[in-house]
Tab-separated table of C-alpha atoms and ligand atoms in Angstrom:
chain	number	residue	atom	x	y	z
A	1	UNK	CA	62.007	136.285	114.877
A	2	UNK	CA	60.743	136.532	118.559
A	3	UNK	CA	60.073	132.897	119.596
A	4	UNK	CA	61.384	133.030	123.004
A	5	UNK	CA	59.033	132.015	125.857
A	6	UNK	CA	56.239	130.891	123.417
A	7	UNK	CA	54.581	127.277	123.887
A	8	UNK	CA	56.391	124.124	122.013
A	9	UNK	CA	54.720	121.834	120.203
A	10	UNK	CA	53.346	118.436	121.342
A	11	UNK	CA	54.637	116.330	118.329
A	12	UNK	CA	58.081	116.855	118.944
A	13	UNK	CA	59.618	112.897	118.504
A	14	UNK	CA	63.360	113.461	120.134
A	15	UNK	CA	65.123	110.678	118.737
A	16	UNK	CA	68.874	112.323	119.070
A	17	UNK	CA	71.536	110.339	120.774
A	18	UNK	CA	69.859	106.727	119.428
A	19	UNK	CA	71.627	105.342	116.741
A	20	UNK	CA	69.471	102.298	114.811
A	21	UNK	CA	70.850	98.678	115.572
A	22	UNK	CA	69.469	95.764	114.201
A	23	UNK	CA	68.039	93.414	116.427
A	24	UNK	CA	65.947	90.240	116.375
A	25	UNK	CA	67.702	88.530	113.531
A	26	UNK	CA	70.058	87.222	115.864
A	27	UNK	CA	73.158	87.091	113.630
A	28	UNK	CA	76.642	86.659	115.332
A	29	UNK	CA	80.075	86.825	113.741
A	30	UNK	CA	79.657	83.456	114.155
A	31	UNK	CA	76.729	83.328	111.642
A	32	UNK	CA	78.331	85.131	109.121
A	33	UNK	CA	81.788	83.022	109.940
A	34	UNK	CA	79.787	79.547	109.098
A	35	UNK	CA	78.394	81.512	105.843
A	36	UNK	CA	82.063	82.197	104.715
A	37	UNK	CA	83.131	78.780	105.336
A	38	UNK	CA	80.301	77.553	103.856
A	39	UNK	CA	80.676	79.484	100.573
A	40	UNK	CA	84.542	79.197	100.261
A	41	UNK	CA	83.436	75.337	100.367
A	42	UNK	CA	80.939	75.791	97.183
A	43	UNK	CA	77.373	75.545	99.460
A	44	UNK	CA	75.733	78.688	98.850
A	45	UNK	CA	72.521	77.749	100.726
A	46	UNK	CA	73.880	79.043	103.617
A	47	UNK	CA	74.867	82.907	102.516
A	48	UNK	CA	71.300	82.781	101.969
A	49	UNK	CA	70.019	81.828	104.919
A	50	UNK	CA	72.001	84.488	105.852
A	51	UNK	CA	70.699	86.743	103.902
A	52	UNK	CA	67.437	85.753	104.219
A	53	UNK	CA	68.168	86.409	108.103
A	54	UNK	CA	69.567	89.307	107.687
A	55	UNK	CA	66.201	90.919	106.071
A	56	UNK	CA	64.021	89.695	108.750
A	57	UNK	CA	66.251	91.718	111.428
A	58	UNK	CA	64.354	94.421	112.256
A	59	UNK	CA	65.705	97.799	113.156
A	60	UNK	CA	65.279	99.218	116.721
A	61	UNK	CA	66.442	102.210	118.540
A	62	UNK	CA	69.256	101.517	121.165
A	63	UNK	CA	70.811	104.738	123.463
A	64	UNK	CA	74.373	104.157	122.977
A	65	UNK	CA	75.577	107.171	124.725
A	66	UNK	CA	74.154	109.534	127.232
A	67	UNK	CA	73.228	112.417	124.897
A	68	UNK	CA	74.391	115.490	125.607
A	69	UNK	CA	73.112	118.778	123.459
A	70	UNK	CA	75.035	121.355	123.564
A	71	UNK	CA	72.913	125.052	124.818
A	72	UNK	CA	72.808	126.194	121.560
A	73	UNK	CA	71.421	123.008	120.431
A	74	UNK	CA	68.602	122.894	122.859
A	75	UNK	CA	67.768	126.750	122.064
A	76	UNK	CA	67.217	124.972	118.509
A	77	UNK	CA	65.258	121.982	119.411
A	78	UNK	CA	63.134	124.403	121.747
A	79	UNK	CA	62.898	126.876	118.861
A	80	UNK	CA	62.024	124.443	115.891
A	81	UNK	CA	59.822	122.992	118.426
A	82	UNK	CA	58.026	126.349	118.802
A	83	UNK	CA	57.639	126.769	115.393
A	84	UNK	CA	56.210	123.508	114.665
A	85	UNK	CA	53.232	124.922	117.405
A	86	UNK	CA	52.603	127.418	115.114
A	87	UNK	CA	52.192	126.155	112.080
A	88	UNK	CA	49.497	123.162	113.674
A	89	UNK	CA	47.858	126.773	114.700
A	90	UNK	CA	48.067	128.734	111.392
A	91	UNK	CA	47.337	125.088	109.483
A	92	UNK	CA	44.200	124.610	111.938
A	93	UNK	CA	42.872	128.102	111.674
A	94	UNK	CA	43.372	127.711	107.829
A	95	UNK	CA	41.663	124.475	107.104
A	96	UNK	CA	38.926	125.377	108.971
A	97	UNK	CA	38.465	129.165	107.659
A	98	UNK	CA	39.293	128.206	104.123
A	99	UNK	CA	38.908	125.262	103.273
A	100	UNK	CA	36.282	123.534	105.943
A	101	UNK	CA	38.100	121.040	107.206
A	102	UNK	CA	40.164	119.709	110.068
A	103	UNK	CA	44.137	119.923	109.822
A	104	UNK	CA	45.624	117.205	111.349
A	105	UNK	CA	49.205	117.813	113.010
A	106	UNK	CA	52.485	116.077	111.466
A	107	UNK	CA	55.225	114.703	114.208
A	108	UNK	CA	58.775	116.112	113.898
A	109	UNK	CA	61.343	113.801	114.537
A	110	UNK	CA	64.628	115.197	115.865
A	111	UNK	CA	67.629	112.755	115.021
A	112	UNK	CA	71.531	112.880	115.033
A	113	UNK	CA	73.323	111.426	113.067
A	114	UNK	CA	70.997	108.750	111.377
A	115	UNK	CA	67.481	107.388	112.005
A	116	UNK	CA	64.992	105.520	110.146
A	117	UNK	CA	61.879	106.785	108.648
A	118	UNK	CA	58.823	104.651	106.465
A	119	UNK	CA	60.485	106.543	103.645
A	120	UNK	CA	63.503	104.940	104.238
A	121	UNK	CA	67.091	105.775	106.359
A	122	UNK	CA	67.262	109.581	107.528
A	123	UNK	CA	70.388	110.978	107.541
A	124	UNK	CA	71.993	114.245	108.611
A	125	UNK	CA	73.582	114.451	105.178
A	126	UNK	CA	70.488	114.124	103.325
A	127	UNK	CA	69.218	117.234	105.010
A	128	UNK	CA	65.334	118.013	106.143
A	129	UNK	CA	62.555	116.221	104.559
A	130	UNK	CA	58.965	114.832	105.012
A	131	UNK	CA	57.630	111.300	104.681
A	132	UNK	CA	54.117	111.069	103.425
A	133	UNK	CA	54.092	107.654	104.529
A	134	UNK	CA	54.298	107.972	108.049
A	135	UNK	CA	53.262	111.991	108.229
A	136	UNK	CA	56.622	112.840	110.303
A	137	UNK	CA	58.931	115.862	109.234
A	138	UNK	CA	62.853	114.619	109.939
A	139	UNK	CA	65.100	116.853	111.002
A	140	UNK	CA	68.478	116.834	112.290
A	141	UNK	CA	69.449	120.171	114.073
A	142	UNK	CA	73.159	120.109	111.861
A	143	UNK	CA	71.451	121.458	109.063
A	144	UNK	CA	71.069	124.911	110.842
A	145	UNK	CA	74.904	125.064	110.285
A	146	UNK	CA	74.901	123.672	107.361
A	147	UNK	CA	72.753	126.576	106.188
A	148	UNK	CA	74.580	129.320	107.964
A	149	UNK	CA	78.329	127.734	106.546
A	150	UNK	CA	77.640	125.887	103.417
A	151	UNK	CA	74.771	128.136	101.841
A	152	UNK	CA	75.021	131.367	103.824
A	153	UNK	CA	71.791	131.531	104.873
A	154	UNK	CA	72.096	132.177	108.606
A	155	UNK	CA	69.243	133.111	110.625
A	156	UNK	CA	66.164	131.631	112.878
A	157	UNK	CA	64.469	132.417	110.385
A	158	UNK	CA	65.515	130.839	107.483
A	159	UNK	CA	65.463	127.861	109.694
A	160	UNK	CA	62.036	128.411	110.564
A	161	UNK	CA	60.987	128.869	107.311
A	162	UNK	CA	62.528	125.058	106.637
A	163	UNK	CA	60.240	123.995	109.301
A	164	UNK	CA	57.462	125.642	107.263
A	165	UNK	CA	58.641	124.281	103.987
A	166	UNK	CA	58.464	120.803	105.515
A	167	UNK	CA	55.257	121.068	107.102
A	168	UNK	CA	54.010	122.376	104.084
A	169	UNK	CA	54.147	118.802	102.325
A	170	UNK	CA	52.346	117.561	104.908
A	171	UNK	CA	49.618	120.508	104.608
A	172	UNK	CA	49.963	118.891	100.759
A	173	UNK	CA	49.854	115.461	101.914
A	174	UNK	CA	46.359	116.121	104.066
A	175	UNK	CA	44.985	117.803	100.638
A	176	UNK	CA	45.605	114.530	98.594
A	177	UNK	CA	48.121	116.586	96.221
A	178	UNK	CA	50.986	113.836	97.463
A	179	UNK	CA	48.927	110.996	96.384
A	180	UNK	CA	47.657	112.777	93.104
A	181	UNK	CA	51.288	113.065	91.955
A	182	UNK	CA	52.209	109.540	93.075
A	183	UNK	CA	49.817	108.078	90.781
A	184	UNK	CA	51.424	109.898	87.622
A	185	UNK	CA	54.830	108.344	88.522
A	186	UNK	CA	55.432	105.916	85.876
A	187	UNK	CA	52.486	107.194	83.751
A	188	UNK	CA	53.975	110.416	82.721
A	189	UNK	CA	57.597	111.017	81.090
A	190	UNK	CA	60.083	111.254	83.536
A	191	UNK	CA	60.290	114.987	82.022
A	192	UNK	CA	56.466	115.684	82.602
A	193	UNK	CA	57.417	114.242	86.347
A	194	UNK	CA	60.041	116.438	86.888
A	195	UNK	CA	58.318	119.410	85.719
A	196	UNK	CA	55.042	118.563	88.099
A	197	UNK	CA	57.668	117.837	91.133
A	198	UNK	CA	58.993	121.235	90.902
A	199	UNK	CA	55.215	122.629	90.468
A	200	UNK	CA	54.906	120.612	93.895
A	201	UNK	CA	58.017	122.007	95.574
A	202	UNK	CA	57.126	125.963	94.211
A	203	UNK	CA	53.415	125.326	96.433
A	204	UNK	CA	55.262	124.013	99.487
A	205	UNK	CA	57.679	127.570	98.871
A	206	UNK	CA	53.975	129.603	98.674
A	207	UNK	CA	52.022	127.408	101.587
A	208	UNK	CA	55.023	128.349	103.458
A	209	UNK	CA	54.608	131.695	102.611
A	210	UNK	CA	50.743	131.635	103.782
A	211	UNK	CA	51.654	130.179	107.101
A	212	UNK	CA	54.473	133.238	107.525
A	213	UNK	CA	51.752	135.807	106.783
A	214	UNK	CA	48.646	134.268	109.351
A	215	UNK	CA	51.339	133.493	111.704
A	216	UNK	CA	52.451	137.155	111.977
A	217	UNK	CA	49.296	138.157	111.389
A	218	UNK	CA	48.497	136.641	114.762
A	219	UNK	CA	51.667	137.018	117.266
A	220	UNK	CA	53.300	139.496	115.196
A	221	UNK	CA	56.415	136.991	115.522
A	222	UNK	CA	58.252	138.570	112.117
A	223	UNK	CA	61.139	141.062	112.690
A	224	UNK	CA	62.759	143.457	110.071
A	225	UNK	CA	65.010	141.273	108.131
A	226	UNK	CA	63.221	137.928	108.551
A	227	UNK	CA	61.590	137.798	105.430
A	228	UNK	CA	64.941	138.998	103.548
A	229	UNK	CA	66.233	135.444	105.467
A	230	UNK	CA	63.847	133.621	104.161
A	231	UNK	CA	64.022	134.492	100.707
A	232	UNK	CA	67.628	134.091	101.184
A	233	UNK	CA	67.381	130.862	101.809
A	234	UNK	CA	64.610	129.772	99.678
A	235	UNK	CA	67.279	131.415	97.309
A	236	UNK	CA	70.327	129.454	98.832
A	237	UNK	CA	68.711	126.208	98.790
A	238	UNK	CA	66.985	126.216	95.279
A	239	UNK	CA	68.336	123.541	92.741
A	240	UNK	CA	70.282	125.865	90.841
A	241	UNK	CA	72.302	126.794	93.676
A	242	UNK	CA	72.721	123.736	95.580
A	243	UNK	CA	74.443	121.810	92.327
A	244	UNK	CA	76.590	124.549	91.790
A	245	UNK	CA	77.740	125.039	95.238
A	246	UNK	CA	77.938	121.371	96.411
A	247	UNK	CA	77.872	118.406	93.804
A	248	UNK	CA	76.994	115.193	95.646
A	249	UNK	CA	74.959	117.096	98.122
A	250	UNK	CA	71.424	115.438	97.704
A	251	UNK	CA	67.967	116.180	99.412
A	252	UNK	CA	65.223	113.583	99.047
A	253	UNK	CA	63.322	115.456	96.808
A	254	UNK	CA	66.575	116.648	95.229
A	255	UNK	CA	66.880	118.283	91.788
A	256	UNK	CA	63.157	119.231	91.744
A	257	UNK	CA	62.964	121.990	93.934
A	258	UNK	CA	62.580	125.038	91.062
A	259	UNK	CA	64.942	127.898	90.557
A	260	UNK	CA	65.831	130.638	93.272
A	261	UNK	CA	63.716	132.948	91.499
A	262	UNK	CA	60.768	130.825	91.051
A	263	UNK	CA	61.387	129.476	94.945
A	264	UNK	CA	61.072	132.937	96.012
A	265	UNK	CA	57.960	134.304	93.643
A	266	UNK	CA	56.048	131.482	94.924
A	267	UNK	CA	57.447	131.872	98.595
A	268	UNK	CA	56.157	135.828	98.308
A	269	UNK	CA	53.114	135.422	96.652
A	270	UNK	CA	52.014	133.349	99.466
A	271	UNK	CA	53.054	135.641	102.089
A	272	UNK	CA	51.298	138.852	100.060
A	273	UNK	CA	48.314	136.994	99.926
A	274	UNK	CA	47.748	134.531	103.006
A	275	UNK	CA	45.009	132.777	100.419
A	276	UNK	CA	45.889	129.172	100.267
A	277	UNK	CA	43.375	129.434	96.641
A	278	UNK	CA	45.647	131.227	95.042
A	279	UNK	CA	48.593	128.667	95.634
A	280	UNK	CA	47.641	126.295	91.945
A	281	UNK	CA	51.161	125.667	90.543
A	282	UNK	CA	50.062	123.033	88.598
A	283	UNK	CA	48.029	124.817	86.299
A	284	UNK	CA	50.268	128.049	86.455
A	285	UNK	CA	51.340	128.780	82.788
A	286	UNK	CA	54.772	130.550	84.138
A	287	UNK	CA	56.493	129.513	87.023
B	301	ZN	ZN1	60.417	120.327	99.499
């Protein structure tokens, strides 16, 4: 992929060397001393006090060391970053030729370690995901290694095209489809649920593949043996493969993601056709 020297992306969050401490609740060893005491001595009202000050701390970002990325890190950061430029141009150009409206870009938080998201903790264990709730794509850079070691799928690429696969529930987010699903949650069997969250995962595979296709299309940016990374690791990191290769490993959106195969139809059907129309999962008969 030929990235180098291109423009970054504005809505780059770099949250990496803070680590989330809770502040504002104001509770000491002390506190949680006198709650001990307290409940040793049969008075319970004070563990929840505790408690009750314990949920009204509030989380906060605090710089505990200096960070320091190492060069290949910062090639990443400046390459995801890159990436993230051109899908808000693809997405823009898309919306407006396609679908007459106005795309509206998603923030990508960079984090090490752990963070905090509206969707709840981010962790570098829980790999890349998206929050609908606050629009920001969470990413911690480990997972480029972690797709290179644990799933063999090395490549900028294939880390690009998790960028894309990211961004792509936010493209799904903008077009209501998040909120549409939402609503059957609880309504539907968790069976039926399952079935339409992999029909949801298979159209982020295909809008990924739309935004690989206009995005070449426009800076010619693909090299031989980019798509073959891709597919690899839309391959590598379907369900299929992920439970069989590491039990206990678990993405947000885990167990829902489709098959390798039907991760990589969807994935080249959107980058044969660059036609965001022809992207309906939901009412496709066979995945
Ligand atoms: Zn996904």
């Amino acid at each position: 992929m030929r990235w180098e020297g291109r423009e970054g992306s504005r809505n780059v969050e770099d949250r990496r060397g803070q680590t989330m401490k809770r502040v504002g609740g104001g509770i000491g060893i002390g506190a949680i001393l006198i709650a001990i005491v307290a409940m040793l001595l049969g008075d319970d009202r004070a563990l929840g006090s505790l408690m009750t000050e314990m949920a009204q701390g509030q989380s906060a970002p605090t710089t505990t060391q200096e960070y320091q990325p190492t060069g290949q890190e910062q090639e990443l950061a400046q390459m995801v970053s890159v990436v993230l430029k051109e899908t808000e141009d693809v997405w823009r150009d898309v919306f407006r030729d396609q679908l007459n409206r106005n795309y509206e870009p998603a923030v990508l938080v960079l984090f090490s370690g752990s963070s905090t998201s509206a969707c709840g903790s981010a962790k570098a264990a829980t790999g890349p995901f998206y929050c609908p709730a606050d629009r920001k794509v969470y990413i911690d850079l480990s997972f480029y290694d972690e797709l290179r070691r644990k799933f063999k799928a090395p490549g900028d690429f294939a880390m690009a095209y998790v960028v894309a696969h990211e961004v792509a529930h936010h493209v799904q987010n903008l077009l209501g489809i998040t909120t549409q699903m939402d609503a059957q949650r609880g309504r539907v069997s968790k069976e039926a649920y399952n079935d339409l969250s992999v029909r949801l995962e298979l159209q982020a595979d295909f809008l990924s593949g739309v935004w690989a296709n206009h995005a070449h299309r426009k800076t010619g940016f693909l090299e031989r043996g980019d798509i073959e990374e891709a597919m690899n690791a839309a391959s590598a990191i379907g369900d299929d493969r992920i439970q069989m290769e590491s039990r206990g490993y678990v993405i947000p959106e885990s167990f829902t993601h489709g098959t390798s195969a039907q991760r990589q139809r969807w994935l080249r059907k959107g980058l044969e056709t660059g036609d965001i129309n022809q992207g309906d999962t939901f009412s496709a008969r066979t995945l």
